[in-house]
Amino acid sequence: MAYSLHDNIGMLQTTVKEIIEFSGIGLHTGLLVKTRILPAPADAGIRFIRRDVPGSPAIKARGKNVIETLYAMTLGKDGVTVSTVEHLLAAFYGLRVDNAVVEVFGPEIPIMDGSAAPFVEMIEGTGLRKLNAPRRYLVVKKPMKIAEGDKSISLLPPKDDAGLTIEYTIDFSHPYLNRQSFAISLCPRVFKEEVVKARTFGFLRDVEMLRKNGLARGGSLENAVVIGDRDVLNEEGLRFPDEFVRHKVLDLIGDISLLGVQVIGRIKAHRSGHSLNYGIVKKALSNPGRWKVTEFAEEELPAASAVFEGEFAPA
Ligand SMILES: [Zn+2]
């Protein structure tokens, strides 16, 4: 296999070592929601289970289950939804957690501090377990692009057989925040250092509109950067000078994870958001001739000693 992937990409699928439990406020619902992350077997993927709904229905984190992309990524199946999944999904993708069950006791994943850092800390705190199955990669073979006005996103073949690279530009017509660009070659280390801490942001001018529409009820300066006319309202300031575009990259990583496998390719995004990100996922899923799924050859796998031995969550 020619892919010279980044450090510690690993070739085996993983899951979390132990159960992780936390509670927090939902950004849009304002509800306090208990959440548990449980180990899952190889090839299970990421699955949400609404424990507060009779029958505990499951919703797989796949593009086909996207039902809403406005202000947050919402997944659903048979009338049951779970929203604001993108930061947790980004944490799984960025740390290369292939399989997990997320039990959620409400309709929305807690927003925590608005970034993916708390999720990453908890997952790293318990560690990953390698599973006895090779990880699969989607390798982009032919370009795919979608555009809406001057917003666009492209999924392109990789350069130099690298992993996933992302180039992102945002451009808001706002006196404080206009153009920011950010480019990364994604690996767990770079993800942790450059992306996970970037927080959700919003404009003060939009807050009233969001609240009127029943959104951002749980939003506060504790879990979002709020941009006023000339500066941010958060006393502590920014975590990075370009925290905004970094957060868009975080969102994109969560959204692209809905392909269900790690991606080897290049993403170029200009003023994209959940809607366009989902659009490129849909386009890829409906154009299987433009990519192929590969795994490392069996002889390259290390001796399979780390067989899954945890408890399986019910399907
Ligand atoms: Zn976000």
CSV table of C-alpha atoms and ligand atoms in Angstrom, one decimal:
chain,number,residue,atom,x,y,z
A,1,MET,CA,0.0,0.0,0.0
A,2,ALA,CA,1.5,3.3,-1.1
A,3,TYR,CA,-0.2,5.6,1.3
A,4,SER,CA,2.4,7.2,3.5
A,5,LEU,CA,0.0,8.2,6.2
A,6,HIS,CA,0.9,10.4,9.1
A,7,ASP,CA,2.3,9.3,12.4
A,8,ASN,CA,0.3,6.7,14.4
A,9,ILE,CA,-2.5,6.5,12.0
A,10,GLY,CA,-2.7,2.8,12.9
A,11,MET,CA,-4.2,0.2,10.7
A,12,LEU,CA,-6.7,-1.4,13.0
A,13,GLN,CA,-10.1,-0.1,13.9
A,14,THR,CA,-10.5,1.3,17.4
A,15,THR,CA,-13.1,2.0,20.0
A,16,VAL,CA,-13.1,3.6,23.4
A,17,LYS,CA,-11.5,1.5,26.2
A,18,GLU,CA,-14.1,2.3,28.9
A,19,ILE,CA,-17.5,3.9,29.3
A,20,ILE,CA,-17.4,7.7,29.4
A,21,GLU,CA,-20.2,9.6,31.1
A,22,PHE,CA,-20.9,13.4,31.1
A,23,SER,CA,-23.7,15.9,31.2
A,24,GLY,CA,-24.1,19.3,29.8
A,25,ILE,CA,-26.5,21.9,28.3
A,26,GLY,CA,-27.7,21.6,24.7
A,27,LEU,CA,-26.8,24.7,22.7
A,28,HIS,CA,-30.2,25.0,21.0
A,29,THR,CA,-32.6,23.3,23.3
A,30,GLY,CA,-31.0,24.6,26.6
A,31,LEU,CA,-31.8,21.2,28.1
A,32,LEU,CA,-29.4,19.5,30.5
A,33,VAL,CA,-28.6,16.2,28.8
A,34,LYS,CA,-26.8,13.1,30.2
A,35,THR,CA,-24.6,11.3,27.6
A,36,ARG,CA,-22.6,8.1,27.7
A,37,ILE,CA,-20.0,6.9,25.3
A,38,LEU,CA,-19.6,3.1,25.2
A,39,PRO,CA,-17.2,0.7,23.4
A,40,ALA,CA,-18.6,-0.9,20.2
A,41,PRO,CA,-17.3,-3.8,18.1
A,42,ALA,CA,-15.5,-3.5,14.8
A,43,ASP,CA,-17.5,-2.3,11.8
A,44,ALA,CA,-20.3,-1.0,14.1
A,45,GLY,CA,-19.4,2.6,13.3
A,46,ILE,CA,-20.7,5.5,15.4
A,47,ARG,CA,-24.2,5.1,16.6
A,48,PHE,CA,-26.5,7.3,18.7
A,49,ILE,CA,-29.1,5.8,21.0
A,50,ARG,CA,-31.9,8.0,22.4
A,51,ARG,CA,-32.2,6.5,25.9
A,52,ASP,CA,-35.0,8.9,26.8
A,53,VAL,CA,-37.3,7.6,24.0
A,54,PRO,CA,-39.3,4.4,24.5
A,55,GLY,CA,-37.6,1.5,22.8
A,56,SER,CA,-34.2,3.4,22.8
A,57,PRO,CA,-34.1,3.9,19.1
A,58,ALA,CA,-30.6,4.0,17.4
A,59,ILE,CA,-29.5,6.4,14.7
A,60,LYS,CA,-26.3,5.6,12.9
A,61,ALA,CA,-23.9,8.6,12.2
A,62,ARG,CA,-24.2,8.3,8.4
A,63,GLY,CA,-25.0,10.7,5.6
A,64,LYS,CA,-28.3,9.0,4.9
A,65,ASN,CA,-29.6,9.9,8.4
A,66,VAL,CA,-29.0,13.7,8.1
A,67,ILE,CA,-32.3,15.5,8.4
A,68,GLU,CA,-31.4,19.1,9.2
A,69,THR,CA,-28.3,21.2,8.7
A,70,LEU,CA,-29.4,24.6,9.7
A,71,TYR,CA,-27.3,25.9,12.7
A,72,ALA,CA,-26.3,22.4,13.7
A,73,MET,CA,-26.0,18.9,12.2
A,74,THR,CA,-29.1,16.9,13.1
A,75,LEU,CA,-29.4,13.2,12.5
A,76,GLY,CA,-32.7,11.3,12.6
A,77,LYS,CA,-34.5,8.1,11.9
A,78,ASP,CA,-38.2,7.2,12.1
A,79,GLY,CA,-39.1,10.6,13.6
A,80,VAL,CA,-36.5,10.5,16.3
A,81,THR,CA,-33.6,12.9,16.2
A,82,VAL,CA,-30.3,13.9,17.8
A,83,SER,CA,-28.8,17.2,17.1
A,84,THR,CA,-25.5,19.2,17.4
A,85,VAL,CA,-23.6,16.0,16.8
A,86,GLU,CA,-20.8,17.6,14.8
A,87,HIS,CA,-18.2,18.4,17.6
A,88,LEU,CA,-18.4,14.9,19.1
A,89,LEU,CA,-18.3,13.3,15.7
A,90,ALA,CA,-15.2,15.4,14.9
A,91,ALA,CA,-13.5,14.2,18.1
A,92,PHE,CA,-14.1,10.6,17.1
A,93,TYR,CA,-12.9,11.2,13.6
A,94,GLY,CA,-9.9,13.3,14.6
A,95,LEU,CA,-8.7,10.8,17.2
A,96,ARG,CA,-9.6,7.9,14.8
A,97,VAL,CA,-12.2,6.3,17.0
A,98,ASP,CA,-14.0,4.2,14.4
A,99,ASN,CA,-16.6,2.6,16.6
A,100,ALA,CA,-18.7,3.8,19.6
A,101,VAL,CA,-22.2,3.9,20.9
A,102,VAL,CA,-23.3,7.3,22.2
A,103,GLU,CA,-26.3,7.0,24.5
A,104,VAL,CA,-28.0,10.3,24.9
A,105,PHE,CA,-30.8,11.0,27.3
A,106,GLY,CA,-32.3,13.9,25.4
A,107,PRO,CA,-32.5,15.4,21.8
A,108,GLU,CA,-29.2,17.2,21.7
A,109,ILE,CA,-25.5,16.4,22.4
A,110,PRO,CA,-24.2,18.8,25.2
A,111,ILE,CA,-22.3,21.8,23.8
A,112,MET,CA,-19.8,21.7,26.6
A,113,ASP,CA,-17.5,24.7,26.1
A,114,GLY,CA,-18.4,25.1,22.5
A,115,SER,CA,-15.3,23.2,21.2
A,116,ALA,CA,-14.4,19.5,21.0
A,117,ALA,CA,-11.7,19.8,23.6
A,118,PRO,CA,-13.8,18.3,26.5
A,119,PHE,CA,-14.7,15.3,24.3
A,120,VAL,CA,-11.1,14.8,23.3
A,121,GLU,CA,-9.9,15.0,26.9
A,122,MET,CA,-12.4,12.4,28.0
A,123,ILE,CA,-11.7,10.0,25.2
A,124,GLU,CA,-8.0,10.4,25.7
A,125,GLY,CA,-8.5,10.0,29.4
A,126,THR,CA,-9.9,6.5,28.9
A,127,GLY,CA,-7.8,5.6,25.9
A,128,LEU,CA,-8.5,3.6,22.8
A,129,ARG,CA,-8.8,-0.1,22.3
A,130,LYS,CA,-7.6,-1.6,19.1
A,131,LEU,CA,-10.0,-4.0,17.4
A,132,ASN,CA,-9.2,-7.1,15.4
A,133,ALA,CA,-10.3,-5.6,12.1
A,134,PRO,CA,-8.5,-3.4,9.5
A,135,ARG,CA,-9.6,0.2,9.3
A,136,ARG,CA,-11.1,1.2,5.9
A,137,TYR,CA,-10.3,4.4,4.0
A,138,LEU,CA,-12.2,6.2,1.4
A,139,VAL,CA,-9.6,7.3,-1.2
A,140,VAL,CA,-10.8,10.1,-3.5
A,141,LYS,CA,-10.1,9.2,-7.2
A,142,LYS,CA,-11.9,12.0,-9.1
A,143,PRO,CA,-12.9,15.5,-8.1
A,144,MET,CA,-16.3,16.3,-6.7
A,145,LYS,CA,-17.6,19.8,-6.1
A,146,ILE,CA,-20.7,21.6,-5.2
A,147,ALA,CA,-21.4,25.3,-5.1
A,148,GLU,CA,-24.1,27.7,-4.0
A,149,GLY,CA,-23.5,31.3,-5.1
A,150,ASP,CA,-20.0,32.0,-3.9
A,151,LYS,CA,-20.0,29.2,-1.4
A,152,SER,CA,-18.3,26.0,-2.4
A,153,ILE,CA,-16.7,22.8,-1.3
A,154,SER,CA,-14.6,20.3,-3.3
A,155,LEU,CA,-13.4,16.8,-2.5
A,156,LEU,CA,-10.3,16.1,-4.5
A,157,PRO,CA,-7.8,13.3,-4.9
A,158,PRO,CA,-4.9,13.3,-2.4
A,159,LYS,CA,-1.5,14.9,-3.2
A,160,ASP,CA,1.5,12.7,-2.5
A,161,ASP,CA,-0.7,9.9,-1.1
A,162,ALA,CA,-1.1,11.9,2.1
A,163,GLY,CA,-4.1,11.5,4.4
A,164,LEU,CA,-6.7,14.2,4.6
A,165,THR,CA,-5.8,17.8,4.0
A,166,ILE,CA,-8.3,20.6,4.5
A,167,GLU,CA,-8.1,24.2,3.1
A,168,TYR,CA,-10.8,26.4,4.4
A,169,THR,CA,-11.7,30.1,3.9
A,170,ILE,CA,-14.4,32.1,5.6
A,171,ASP,CA,-15.5,35.5,4.5
A,172,PHE,CA,-18.1,37.3,6.6
A,173,SER,CA,-19.2,40.8,5.7
A,174,HIS,CA,-18.6,42.1,9.2
A,175,PRO,CA,-16.2,44.8,10.4
A,176,TYR,CA,-14.6,42.5,13.0
A,177,LEU,CA,-14.6,39.2,11.2
A,178,ASN,CA,-14.2,39.0,7.5
A,179,ARG,CA,-11.6,36.8,5.8
A,180,GLN,CA,-9.7,34.0,7.5
A,181,SER,CA,-8.0,31.0,5.9
A,182,PHE,CA,-6.7,27.9,7.5
A,183,ALA,CA,-5.0,24.8,6.0
A,184,ILE,CA,-4.1,21.5,7.7
A,185,SER,CA,-2.9,18.1,7.0
A,186,LEU,CA,-5.0,16.1,9.5
A,187,CYS,CA,-3.5,13.7,12.0
A,188,PRO,CA,-4.4,13.2,15.6
A,189,ARG,CA,-1.6,15.4,16.9
A,190,VAL,CA,-2.3,18.3,14.6
A,191,PHE,CA,-6.0,17.9,15.2
A,192,LYS,CA,-5.5,18.2,19.0
A,193,GLU,CA,-3.1,21.1,18.8
A,194,GLU,CA,-4.7,23.2,16.1
A,195,VAL,CA,-8.4,22.4,15.9
A,196,VAL,CA,-10.2,20.9,18.9
A,197,LYS,CA,-10.0,24.0,21.1
A,198,ALA,CA,-11.7,26.3,18.6
A,199,ARG,CA,-15.2,27.3,19.9
A,200,THR,CA,-18.6,27.7,18.3
A,201,PHE,CA,-19.2,31.4,17.4
A,202,GLY,CA,-22.1,33.6,16.6
A,203,PHE,CA,-22.8,37.3,15.9
A,204,LEU,CA,-24.5,39.3,18.5
A,205,ARG,CA,-26.7,40.7,15.7
A,206,ASP,CA,-28.1,37.2,15.1
A,207,VAL,CA,-28.7,36.2,18.7
A,208,GLU,CA,-32.1,37.7,19.0
A,209,MET,CA,-33.3,36.1,15.7
A,210,LEU,CA,-32.0,32.7,16.8
A,211,ARG,CA,-33.8,33.0,20.2
A,212,LYS,CA,-37.0,34.0,18.5
A,213,ASN,CA,-36.8,30.9,16.4
A,214,GLY,CA,-36.3,28.8,19.5
A,215,LEU,CA,-32.6,28.3,18.9
A,216,ALA,CA,-29.5,29.0,20.9
A,217,ARG,CA,-31.5,28.7,24.2
A,218,GLY,CA,-28.5,27.2,25.9
A,219,GLY,CA,-26.0,29.5,24.3
A,220,SER,CA,-23.9,31.8,26.5
A,221,LEU,CA,-20.4,33.2,26.7
A,222,GLU,CA,-19.5,29.9,28.5
A,223,ASN,CA,-20.0,27.9,25.3
A,224,ALA,CA,-19.7,30.3,22.4
A,225,VAL,CA,-17.7,33.2,21.1
A,226,VAL,CA,-20.1,36.1,20.6
A,227,ILE,CA,-19.0,38.7,18.1
A,228,GLY,CA,-20.1,42.3,18.7
A,229,ASP,CA,-19.5,45.2,16.3
A,230,ARG,CA,-15.8,45.6,17.0
A,231,ASP,CA,-14.7,42.8,19.3
A,232,VAL,CA,-15.8,39.6,20.9
A,233,LEU,CA,-17.9,39.9,24.0
A,234,ASN,CA,-16.0,37.1,25.8
A,235,GLU,CA,-13.8,38.6,28.5
A,236,GLU,CA,-11.1,35.9,28.0
A,237,GLY,CA,-10.8,36.7,24.4
A,238,LEU,CA,-9.9,34.2,21.7
A,239,ARG,CA,-8.0,30.9,21.9
A,240,PHE,CA,-6.4,31.5,18.5
A,241,PRO,CA,-6.4,34.7,16.5
A,242,ASP,CA,-8.2,32.7,13.7
A,243,GLU,CA,-10.3,30.6,16.1
A,244,PHE,CA,-13.4,31.2,13.8
A,245,VAL,CA,-12.0,29.4,10.7
A,246,ARG,CA,-10.5,26.7,12.9
A,247,HIS,CA,-13.9,26.0,14.3
A,248,LYS,CA,-15.4,25.8,10.8
A,249,VAL,CA,-12.7,23.2,10.1
A,250,LEU,CA,-13.8,21.3,13.3
A,251,ASP,CA,-17.4,21.4,12.1
A,252,LEU,CA,-16.3,20.1,8.6
A,253,ILE,CA,-14.4,17.2,10.1
A,254,GLY,CA,-17.5,16.2,12.1
A,255,ASP,CA,-19.7,16.5,9.0
A,256,ILE,CA,-17.3,14.7,6.6
A,257,SER,CA,-17.2,11.8,9.2
A,258,LEU,CA,-20.7,11.0,8.1
A,259,LEU,CA,-19.1,9.2,5.1
A,260,GLY,CA,-18.5,6.5,7.8
A,261,VAL,CA,-14.7,6.0,7.1
A,262,GLN,CA,-11.5,7.9,7.2
A,263,VAL,CA,-10.9,10.0,4.0
A,264,ILE,CA,-7.8,10.1,2.0
A,265,GLY,CA,-8.0,13.2,-0.2
A,266,ARG,CA,-8.1,17.0,-0.1
A,267,ILE,CA,-11.0,19.2,0.9
A,268,LYS,CA,-11.2,22.8,-0.3
A,269,ALA,CA,-14.0,24.8,1.3
A,270,HIS,CA,-14.9,28.4,0.7
A,271,ARG,CA,-17.6,29.9,3.0
A,272,SER,CA,-19.0,26.4,3.5
A,273,GLY,CA,-21.2,25.3,6.4
A,274,HIS,CA,-23.2,22.2,7.5
A,275,SER,CA,-25.5,22.4,4.5
A,276,LEU,CA,-22.7,22.4,1.9
A,277,ASN,CA,-20.6,20.0,3.9
A,278,TYR,CA,-23.5,17.6,3.9
A,279,GLY,CA,-24.0,18.3,0.2
A,280,ILE,CA,-20.5,17.0,-0.6
A,281,VAL,CA,-21.0,13.9,1.6
A,282,LYS,CA,-24.2,13.2,-0.3
A,283,LYS,CA,-22.5,13.8,-3.6
A,284,ALA,CA,-19.7,11.3,-2.7
A,285,LEU,CA,-22.2,8.7,-1.5
A,286,SER,CA,-24.2,8.9,-4.8
A,287,ASN,CA,-21.0,8.8,-7.0
A,288,PRO,CA,-19.2,5.7,-5.9
A,289,GLY,CA,-17.2,5.7,-9.2
A,290,ARG,CA,-15.3,8.7,-7.9
A,291,TRP,CA,-13.6,7.0,-5.0
A,292,LYS,CA,-12.7,3.6,-3.7
A,293,VAL,CA,-12.6,2.1,-0.3
A,294,THR,CA,-9.3,0.5,0.7
A,295,GLU,CA,-7.7,-1.2,3.7
A,296,PHE,CA,-4.2,-2.1,4.4
A,297,ALA,CA,-3.1,-5.5,3.1
A,298,GLU,CA,-3.4,-8.2,5.7
A,299,GLU,CA,0.3,-9.0,5.7
A,300,GLU,CA,0.9,-5.5,6.9
A,301,LEU,CA,-1.3,-5.9,9.9
A,302,PRO,CA,0.5,-6.4,13.2
A,303,ALA,CA,-0.3,-9.7,15.0
A,304,ALA,CA,-3.9,-9.4,16.1
A,305,SER,CA,-3.5,-9.5,19.9
A,306,ALA,CA,-5.8,-6.7,20.9
A,307,VAL,CA,-9.1,-8.4,20.4
A,308,PHE,CA,-12.2,-6.6,21.6
A,309,GLU,CA,-13.1,-7.7,25.0
A,310,GLY,CA,-15.5,-5.1,26.4
A,311,GLU,CA,-19.3,-5.3,26.7
A,312,PHE,CA,-21.3,-4.6,23.6
A,313,ALA,CA,-24.1,-2.2,23.8
A,314,PRO,CA,-27.4,-3.5,22.4
A,315,ALA,CA,-27.9,-2.8,18.7
B,1,ZN,ZN,-19.5,23.9,15.5
